Short mmCIF file of N, CA and C in Angstrom, two decimals:
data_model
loop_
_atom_site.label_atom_id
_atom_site.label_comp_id
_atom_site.label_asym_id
_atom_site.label_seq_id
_atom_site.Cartn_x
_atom_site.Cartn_y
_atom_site.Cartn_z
N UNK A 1 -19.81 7.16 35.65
CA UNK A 1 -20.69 7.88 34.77
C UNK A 1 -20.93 9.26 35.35
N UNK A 2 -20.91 10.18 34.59
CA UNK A 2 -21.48 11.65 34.54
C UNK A 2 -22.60 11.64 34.31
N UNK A 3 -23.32 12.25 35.03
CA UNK A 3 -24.77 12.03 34.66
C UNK A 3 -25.18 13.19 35.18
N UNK A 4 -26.64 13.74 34.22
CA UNK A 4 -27.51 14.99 34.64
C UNK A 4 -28.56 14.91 35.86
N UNK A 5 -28.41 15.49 36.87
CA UNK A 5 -29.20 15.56 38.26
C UNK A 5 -30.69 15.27 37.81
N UNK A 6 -31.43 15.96 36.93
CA UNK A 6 -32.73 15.87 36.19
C UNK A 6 -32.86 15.52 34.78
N UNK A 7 -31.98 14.50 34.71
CA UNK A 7 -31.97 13.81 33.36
C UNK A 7 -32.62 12.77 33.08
N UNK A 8 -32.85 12.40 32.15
CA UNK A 8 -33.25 10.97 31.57
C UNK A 8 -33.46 11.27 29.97
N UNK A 9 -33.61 9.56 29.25
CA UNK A 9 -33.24 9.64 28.48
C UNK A 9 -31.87 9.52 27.57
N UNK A 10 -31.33 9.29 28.51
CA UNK A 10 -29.55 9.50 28.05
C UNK A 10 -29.38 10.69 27.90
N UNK A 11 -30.08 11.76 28.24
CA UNK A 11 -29.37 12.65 27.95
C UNK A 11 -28.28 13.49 28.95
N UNK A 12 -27.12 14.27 28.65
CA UNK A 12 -26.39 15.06 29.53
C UNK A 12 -25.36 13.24 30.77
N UNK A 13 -25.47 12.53 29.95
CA UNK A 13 -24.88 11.05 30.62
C UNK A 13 -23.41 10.99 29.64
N UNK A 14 -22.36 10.98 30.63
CA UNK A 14 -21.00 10.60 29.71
C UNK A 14 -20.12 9.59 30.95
N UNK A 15 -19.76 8.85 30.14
CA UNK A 15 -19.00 7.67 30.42
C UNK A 15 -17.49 8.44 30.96
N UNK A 16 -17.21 8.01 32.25
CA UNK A 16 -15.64 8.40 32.86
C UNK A 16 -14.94 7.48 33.20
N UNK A 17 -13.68 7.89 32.53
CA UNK A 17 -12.87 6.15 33.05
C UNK A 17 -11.09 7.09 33.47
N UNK A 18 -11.31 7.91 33.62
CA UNK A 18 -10.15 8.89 33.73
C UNK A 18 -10.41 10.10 34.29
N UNK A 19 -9.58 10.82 35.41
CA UNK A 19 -9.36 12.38 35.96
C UNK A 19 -9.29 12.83 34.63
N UNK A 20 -8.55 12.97 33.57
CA UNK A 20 -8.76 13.57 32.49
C UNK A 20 -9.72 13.68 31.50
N UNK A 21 -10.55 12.86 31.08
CA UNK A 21 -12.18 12.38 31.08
C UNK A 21 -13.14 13.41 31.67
N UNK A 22 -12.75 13.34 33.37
CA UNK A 22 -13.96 14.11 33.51
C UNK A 22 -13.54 15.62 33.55
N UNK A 23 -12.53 15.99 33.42
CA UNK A 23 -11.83 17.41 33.01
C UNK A 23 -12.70 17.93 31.74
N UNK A 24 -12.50 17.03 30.54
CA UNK A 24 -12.96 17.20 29.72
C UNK A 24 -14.56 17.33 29.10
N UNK A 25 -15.12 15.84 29.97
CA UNK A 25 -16.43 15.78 29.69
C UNK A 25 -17.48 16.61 30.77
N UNK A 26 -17.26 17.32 31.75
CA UNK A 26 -17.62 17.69 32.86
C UNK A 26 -18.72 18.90 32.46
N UNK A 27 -17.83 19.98 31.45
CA UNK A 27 -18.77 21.55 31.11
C UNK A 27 -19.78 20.91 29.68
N UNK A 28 -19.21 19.78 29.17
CA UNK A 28 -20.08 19.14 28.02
C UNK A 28 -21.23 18.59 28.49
N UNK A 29 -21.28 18.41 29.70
CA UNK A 29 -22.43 17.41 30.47
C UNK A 29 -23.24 18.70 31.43
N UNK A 30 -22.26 19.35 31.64
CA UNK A 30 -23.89 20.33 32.24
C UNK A 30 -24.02 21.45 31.64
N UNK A 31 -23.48 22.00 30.21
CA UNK A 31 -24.23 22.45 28.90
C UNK A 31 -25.38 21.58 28.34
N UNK A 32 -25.17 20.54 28.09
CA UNK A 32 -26.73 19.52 27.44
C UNK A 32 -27.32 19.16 28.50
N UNK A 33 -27.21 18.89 29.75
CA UNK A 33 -27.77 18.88 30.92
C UNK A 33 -28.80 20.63 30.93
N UNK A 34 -27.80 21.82 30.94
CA UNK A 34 -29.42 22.65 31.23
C UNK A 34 -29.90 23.08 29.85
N UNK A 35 -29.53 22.48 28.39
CA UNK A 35 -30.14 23.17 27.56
C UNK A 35 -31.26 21.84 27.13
N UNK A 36 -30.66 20.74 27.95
CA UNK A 36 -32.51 19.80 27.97
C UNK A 36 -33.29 19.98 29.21
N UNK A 37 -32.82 20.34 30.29
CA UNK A 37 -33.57 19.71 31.16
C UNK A 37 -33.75 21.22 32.22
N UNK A 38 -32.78 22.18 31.49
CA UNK A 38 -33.01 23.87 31.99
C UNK A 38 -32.65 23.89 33.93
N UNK A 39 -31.48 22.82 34.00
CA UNK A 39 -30.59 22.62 35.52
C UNK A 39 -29.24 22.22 34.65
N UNK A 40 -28.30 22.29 34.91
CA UNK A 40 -27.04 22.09 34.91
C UNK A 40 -26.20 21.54 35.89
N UNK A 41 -27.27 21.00 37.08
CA UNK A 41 -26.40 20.17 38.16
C UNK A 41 -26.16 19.15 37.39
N UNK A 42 -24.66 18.16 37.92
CA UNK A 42 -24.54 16.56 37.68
C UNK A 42 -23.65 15.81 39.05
N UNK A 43 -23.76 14.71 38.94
CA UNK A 43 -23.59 13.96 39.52
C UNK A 43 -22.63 12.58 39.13
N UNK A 44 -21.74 11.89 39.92
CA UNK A 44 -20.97 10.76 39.65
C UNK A 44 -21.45 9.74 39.95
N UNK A 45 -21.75 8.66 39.14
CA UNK A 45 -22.65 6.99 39.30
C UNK A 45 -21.66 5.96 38.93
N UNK A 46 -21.40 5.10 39.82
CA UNK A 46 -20.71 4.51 39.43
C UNK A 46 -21.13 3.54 38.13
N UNK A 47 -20.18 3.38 37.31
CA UNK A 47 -20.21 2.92 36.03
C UNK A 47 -19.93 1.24 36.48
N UNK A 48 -20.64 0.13 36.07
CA UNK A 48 -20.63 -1.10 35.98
C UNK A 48 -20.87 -1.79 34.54
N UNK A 49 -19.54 -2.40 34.39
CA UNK A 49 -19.03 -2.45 32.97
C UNK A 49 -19.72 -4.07 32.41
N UNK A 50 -20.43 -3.92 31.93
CA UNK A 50 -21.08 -5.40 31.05
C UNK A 50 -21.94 -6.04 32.30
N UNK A 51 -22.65 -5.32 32.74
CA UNK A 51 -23.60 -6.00 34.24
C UNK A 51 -24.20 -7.16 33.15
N UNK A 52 -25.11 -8.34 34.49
CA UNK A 52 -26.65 -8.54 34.43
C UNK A 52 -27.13 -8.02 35.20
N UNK A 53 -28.38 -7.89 35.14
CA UNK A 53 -29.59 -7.15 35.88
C UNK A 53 -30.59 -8.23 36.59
N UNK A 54 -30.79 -7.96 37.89
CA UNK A 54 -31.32 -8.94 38.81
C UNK A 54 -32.65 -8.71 39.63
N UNK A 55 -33.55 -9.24 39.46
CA UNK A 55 -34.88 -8.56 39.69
C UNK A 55 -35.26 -9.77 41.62
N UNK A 56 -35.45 -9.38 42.23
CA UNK A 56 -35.71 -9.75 43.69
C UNK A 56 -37.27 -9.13 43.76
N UNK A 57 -38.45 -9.81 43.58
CA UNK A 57 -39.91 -9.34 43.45
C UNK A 57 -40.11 -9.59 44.66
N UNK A 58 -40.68 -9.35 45.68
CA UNK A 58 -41.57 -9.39 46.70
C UNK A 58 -43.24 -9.33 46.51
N UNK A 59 -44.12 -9.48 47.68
CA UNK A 59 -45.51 -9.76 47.91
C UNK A 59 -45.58 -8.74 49.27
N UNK A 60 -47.18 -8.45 49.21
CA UNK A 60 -47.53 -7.92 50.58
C UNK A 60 -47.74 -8.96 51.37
N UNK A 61 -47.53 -9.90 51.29
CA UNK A 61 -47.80 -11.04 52.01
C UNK A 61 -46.46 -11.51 53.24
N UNK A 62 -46.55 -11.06 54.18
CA UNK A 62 -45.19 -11.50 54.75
C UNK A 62 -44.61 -12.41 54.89
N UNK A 63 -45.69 -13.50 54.69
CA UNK A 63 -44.98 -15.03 54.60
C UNK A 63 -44.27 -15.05 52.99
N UNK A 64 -44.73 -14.60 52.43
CA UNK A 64 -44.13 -14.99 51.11
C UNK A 64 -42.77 -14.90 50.82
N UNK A 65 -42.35 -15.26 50.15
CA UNK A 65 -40.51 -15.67 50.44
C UNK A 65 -40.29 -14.56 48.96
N UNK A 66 -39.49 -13.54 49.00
CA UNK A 66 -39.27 -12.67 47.76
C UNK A 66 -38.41 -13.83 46.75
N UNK A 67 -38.15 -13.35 45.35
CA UNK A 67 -38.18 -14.61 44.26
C UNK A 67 -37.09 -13.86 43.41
N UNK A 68 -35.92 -14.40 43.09
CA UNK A 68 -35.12 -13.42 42.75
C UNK A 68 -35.11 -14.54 40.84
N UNK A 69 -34.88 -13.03 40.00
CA UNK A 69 -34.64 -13.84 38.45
C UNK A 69 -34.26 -12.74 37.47
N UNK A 70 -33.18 -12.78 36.62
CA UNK A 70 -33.54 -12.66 35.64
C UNK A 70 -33.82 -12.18 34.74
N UNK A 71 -34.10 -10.92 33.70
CA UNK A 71 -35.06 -10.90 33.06
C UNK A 71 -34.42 -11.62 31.81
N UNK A 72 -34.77 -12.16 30.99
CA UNK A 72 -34.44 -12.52 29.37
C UNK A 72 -34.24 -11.66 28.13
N UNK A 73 -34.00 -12.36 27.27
CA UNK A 73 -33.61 -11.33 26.10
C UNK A 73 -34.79 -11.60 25.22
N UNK A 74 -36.01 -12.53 25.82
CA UNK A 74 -36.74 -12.73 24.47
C UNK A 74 -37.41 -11.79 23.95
N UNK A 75 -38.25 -11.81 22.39
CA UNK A 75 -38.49 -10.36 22.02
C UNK A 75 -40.54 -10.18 22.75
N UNK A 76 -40.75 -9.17 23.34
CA UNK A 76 -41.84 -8.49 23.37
C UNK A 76 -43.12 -9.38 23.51
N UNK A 77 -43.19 -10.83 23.15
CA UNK A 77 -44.74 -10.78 23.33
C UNK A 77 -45.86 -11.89 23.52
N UNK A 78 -46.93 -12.00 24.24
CA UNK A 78 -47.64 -12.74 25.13
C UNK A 78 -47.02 -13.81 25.01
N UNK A 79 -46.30 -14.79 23.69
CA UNK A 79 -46.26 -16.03 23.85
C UNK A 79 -45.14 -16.30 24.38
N UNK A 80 -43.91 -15.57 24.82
CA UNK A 80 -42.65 -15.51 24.82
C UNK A 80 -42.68 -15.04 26.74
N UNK A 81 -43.73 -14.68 27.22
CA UNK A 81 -43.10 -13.87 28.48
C UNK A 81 -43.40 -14.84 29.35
N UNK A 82 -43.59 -15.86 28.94
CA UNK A 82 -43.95 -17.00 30.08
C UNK A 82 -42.43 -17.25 30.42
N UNK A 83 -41.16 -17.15 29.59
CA UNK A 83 -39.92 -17.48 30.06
C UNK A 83 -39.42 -16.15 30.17
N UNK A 84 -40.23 -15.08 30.07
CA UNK A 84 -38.95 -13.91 29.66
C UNK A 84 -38.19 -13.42 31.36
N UNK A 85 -38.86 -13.74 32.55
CA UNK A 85 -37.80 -13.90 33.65
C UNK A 85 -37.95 -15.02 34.43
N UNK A 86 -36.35 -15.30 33.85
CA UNK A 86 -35.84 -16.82 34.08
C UNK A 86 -35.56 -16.98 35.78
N UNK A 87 -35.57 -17.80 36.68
CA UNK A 87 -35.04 -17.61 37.74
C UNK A 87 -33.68 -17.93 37.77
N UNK A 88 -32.96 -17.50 38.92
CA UNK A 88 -30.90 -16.79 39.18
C UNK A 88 -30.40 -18.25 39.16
N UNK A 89 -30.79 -19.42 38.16
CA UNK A 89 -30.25 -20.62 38.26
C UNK A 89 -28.86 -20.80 38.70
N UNK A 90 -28.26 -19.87 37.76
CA UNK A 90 -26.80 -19.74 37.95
C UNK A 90 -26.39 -18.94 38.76
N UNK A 91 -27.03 -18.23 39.68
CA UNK A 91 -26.29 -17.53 40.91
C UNK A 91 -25.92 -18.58 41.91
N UNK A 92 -25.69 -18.68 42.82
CA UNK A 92 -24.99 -19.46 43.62
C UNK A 92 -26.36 -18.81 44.97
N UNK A 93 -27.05 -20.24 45.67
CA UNK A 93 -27.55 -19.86 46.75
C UNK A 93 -27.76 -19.14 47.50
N UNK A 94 -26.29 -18.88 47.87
CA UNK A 94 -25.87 -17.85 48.96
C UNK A 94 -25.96 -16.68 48.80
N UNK A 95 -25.84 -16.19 47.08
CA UNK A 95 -25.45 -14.90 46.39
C UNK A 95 -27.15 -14.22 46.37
N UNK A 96 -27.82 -15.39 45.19
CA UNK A 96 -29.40 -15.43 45.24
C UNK A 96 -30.16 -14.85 46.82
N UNK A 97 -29.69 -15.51 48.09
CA UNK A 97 -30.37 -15.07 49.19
C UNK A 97 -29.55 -13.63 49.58
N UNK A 98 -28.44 -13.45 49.67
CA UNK A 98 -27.78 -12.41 49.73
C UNK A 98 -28.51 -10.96 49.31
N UNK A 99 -28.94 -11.32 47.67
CA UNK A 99 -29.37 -10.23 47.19
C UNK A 99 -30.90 -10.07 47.72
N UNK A 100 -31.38 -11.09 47.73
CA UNK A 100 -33.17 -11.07 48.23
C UNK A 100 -32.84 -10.27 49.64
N UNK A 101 -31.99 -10.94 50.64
CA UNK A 101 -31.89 -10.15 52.07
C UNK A 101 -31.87 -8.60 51.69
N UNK A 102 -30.99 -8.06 50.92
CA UNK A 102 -30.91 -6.50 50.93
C UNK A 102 -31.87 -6.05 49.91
N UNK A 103 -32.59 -6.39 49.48
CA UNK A 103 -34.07 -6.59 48.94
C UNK A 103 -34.93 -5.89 49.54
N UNK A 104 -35.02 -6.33 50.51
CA UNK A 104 -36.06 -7.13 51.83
C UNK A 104 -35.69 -5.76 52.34
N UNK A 105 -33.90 -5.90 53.10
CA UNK A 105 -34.10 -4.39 54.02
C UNK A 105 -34.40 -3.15 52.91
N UNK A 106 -34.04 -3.19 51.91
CA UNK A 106 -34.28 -1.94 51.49
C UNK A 106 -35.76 -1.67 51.62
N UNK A 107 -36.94 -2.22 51.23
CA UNK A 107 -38.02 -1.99 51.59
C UNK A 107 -38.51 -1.60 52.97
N UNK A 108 -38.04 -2.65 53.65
CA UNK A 108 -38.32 -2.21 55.12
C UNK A 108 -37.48 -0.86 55.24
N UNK A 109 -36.41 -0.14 55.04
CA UNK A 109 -36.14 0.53 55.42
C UNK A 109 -37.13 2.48 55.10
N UNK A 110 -37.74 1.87 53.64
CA UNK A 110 -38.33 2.89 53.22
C UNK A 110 -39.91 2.09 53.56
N UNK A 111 -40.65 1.58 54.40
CA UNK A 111 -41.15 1.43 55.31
C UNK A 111 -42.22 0.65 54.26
N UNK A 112 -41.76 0.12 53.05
CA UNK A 112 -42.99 -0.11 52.16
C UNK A 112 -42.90 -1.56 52.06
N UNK A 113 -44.38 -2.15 51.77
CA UNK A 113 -44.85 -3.13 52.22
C UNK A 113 -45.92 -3.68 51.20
N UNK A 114 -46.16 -3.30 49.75
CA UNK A 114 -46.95 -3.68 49.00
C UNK A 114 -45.94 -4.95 47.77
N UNK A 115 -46.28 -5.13 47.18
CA UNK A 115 -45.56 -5.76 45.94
C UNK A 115 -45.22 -4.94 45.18
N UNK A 116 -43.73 -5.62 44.86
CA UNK A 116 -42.89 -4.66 44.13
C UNK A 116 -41.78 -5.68 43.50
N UNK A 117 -40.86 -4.95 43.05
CA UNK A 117 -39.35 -5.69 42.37
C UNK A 117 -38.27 -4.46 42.77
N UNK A 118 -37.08 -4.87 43.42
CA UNK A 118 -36.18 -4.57 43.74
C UNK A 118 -35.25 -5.00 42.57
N UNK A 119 -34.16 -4.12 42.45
CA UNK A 119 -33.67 -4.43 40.66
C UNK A 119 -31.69 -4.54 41.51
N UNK A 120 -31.45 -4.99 40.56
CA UNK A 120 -29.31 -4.67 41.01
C UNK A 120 -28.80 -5.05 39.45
N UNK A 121 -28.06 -4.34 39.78
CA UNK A 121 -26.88 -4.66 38.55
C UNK A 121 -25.70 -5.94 39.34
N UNK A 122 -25.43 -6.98 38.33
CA UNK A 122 -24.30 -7.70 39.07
C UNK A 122 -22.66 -7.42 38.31
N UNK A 123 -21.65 -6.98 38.79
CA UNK A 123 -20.64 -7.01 37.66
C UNK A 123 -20.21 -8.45 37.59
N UNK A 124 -19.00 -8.76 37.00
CA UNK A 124 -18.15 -10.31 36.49
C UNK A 124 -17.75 -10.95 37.95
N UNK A 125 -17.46 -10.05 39.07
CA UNK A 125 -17.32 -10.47 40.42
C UNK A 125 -18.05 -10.23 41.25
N UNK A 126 -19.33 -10.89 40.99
CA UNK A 126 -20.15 -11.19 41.96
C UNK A 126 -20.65 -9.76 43.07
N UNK A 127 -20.31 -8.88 42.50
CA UNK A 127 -20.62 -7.49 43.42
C UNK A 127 -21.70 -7.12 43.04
N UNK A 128 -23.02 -6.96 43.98
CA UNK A 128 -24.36 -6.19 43.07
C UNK A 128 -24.37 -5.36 43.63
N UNK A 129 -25.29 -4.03 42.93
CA UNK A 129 -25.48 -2.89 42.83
C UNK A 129 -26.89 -2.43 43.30
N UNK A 130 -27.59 -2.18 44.12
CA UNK A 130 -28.93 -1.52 43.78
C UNK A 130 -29.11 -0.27 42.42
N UNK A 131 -30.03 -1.06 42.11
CA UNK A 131 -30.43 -0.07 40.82
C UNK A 131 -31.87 1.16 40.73
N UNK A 132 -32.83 0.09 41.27
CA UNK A 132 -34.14 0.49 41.51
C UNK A 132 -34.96 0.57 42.84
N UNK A 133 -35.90 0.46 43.03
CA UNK A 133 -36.92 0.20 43.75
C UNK A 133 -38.40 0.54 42.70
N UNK A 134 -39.19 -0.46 41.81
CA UNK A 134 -40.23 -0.71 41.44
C UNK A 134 -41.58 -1.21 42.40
N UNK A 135 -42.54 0.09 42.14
CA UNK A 135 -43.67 -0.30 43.29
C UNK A 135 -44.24 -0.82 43.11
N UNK A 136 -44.30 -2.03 42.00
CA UNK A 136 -45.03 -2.71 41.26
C UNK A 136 -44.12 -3.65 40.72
N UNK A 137 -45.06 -4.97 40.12
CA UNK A 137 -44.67 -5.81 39.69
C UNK A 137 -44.18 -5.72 38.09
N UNK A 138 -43.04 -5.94 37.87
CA UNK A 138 -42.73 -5.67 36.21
C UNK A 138 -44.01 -6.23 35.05
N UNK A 139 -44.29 -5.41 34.22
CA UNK A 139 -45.11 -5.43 33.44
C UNK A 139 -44.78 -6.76 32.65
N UNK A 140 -44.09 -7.68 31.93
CA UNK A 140 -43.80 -8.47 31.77
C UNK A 140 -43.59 -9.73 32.78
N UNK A 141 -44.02 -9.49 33.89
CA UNK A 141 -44.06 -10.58 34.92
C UNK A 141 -45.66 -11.18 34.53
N UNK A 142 -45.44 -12.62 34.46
CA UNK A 142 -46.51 -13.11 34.17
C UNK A 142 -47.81 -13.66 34.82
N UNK A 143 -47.58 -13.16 36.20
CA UNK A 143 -48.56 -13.34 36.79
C UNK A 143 -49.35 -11.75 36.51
N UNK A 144 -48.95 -10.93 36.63
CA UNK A 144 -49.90 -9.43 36.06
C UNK A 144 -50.39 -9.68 34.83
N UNK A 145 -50.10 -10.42 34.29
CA UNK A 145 -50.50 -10.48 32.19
C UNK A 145 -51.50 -10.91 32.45
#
């Protein structure tokens, strides 16, 4: 992915799957890049094709064991979010603790220590991605509701 340095929104974001691609899409992406966002830097992200998205929540509590799940497709509301993140049933143990471990260091490494959700993209082979760092518990997590 092409993407705008101070973007969001989708905007100044183009999909690269080719040297010729980004030949092309490169002056298109930091024209709508500074005529939204008034910078014209961009940047290369790697593109992960049909992910799930994997949420690893933690506690300030150090005993507490971080909880990896999930989120669902259900729609929007109070009666529905009791399932809307499912836990990584179908990840495989090893994969599930895998991702909680680099969870874990990523926090420790940015020295933070409150409750939060650590996010990854997974592709079709088992490779995850860090996506986020959330300093807080997802708004749809049902213990905050």
């Amino acid at each position: 992915m092409l993407k705008a340095t101070a973007g969001g929104g989708g905007r100044g974001i183009r999909r690269i799957d080719s040297e010729k691609d980004l030949q092309e899409q490169y002056q298109i992406a930091r024209k709508e890049a500074m005529a939204a966002f008034n910078d014209d830097s961009v940047y290369l992200e790697k593109l992960v094709v049909n992910p799930s998205m994997w949420r690893c929540r933690s506690s300030p509590t150090r005993a507490a064991r971080p909880f990896i799940s999930e989120p669902g497709t259900a729609p929007s509301s109070a009666a529905t979010r009791s399932w809307w993140n499912r836990p990584a049933f179908h990840l495989s143990p090893e994969l599930a603790e895998e991702i909680c471990h680099t969870a874990v260091k990523a926090a420790k490494a940015a020295n933070y220590t409150n409750a939060g959700t650590v996010e990854f993209l997974l592709d079709g082979y088992n490779n995850y991605y860090f996506m986020e760092i959330n300093t807080r518990l997802q708004v749809e997590h049902t213990v905050t509701e």
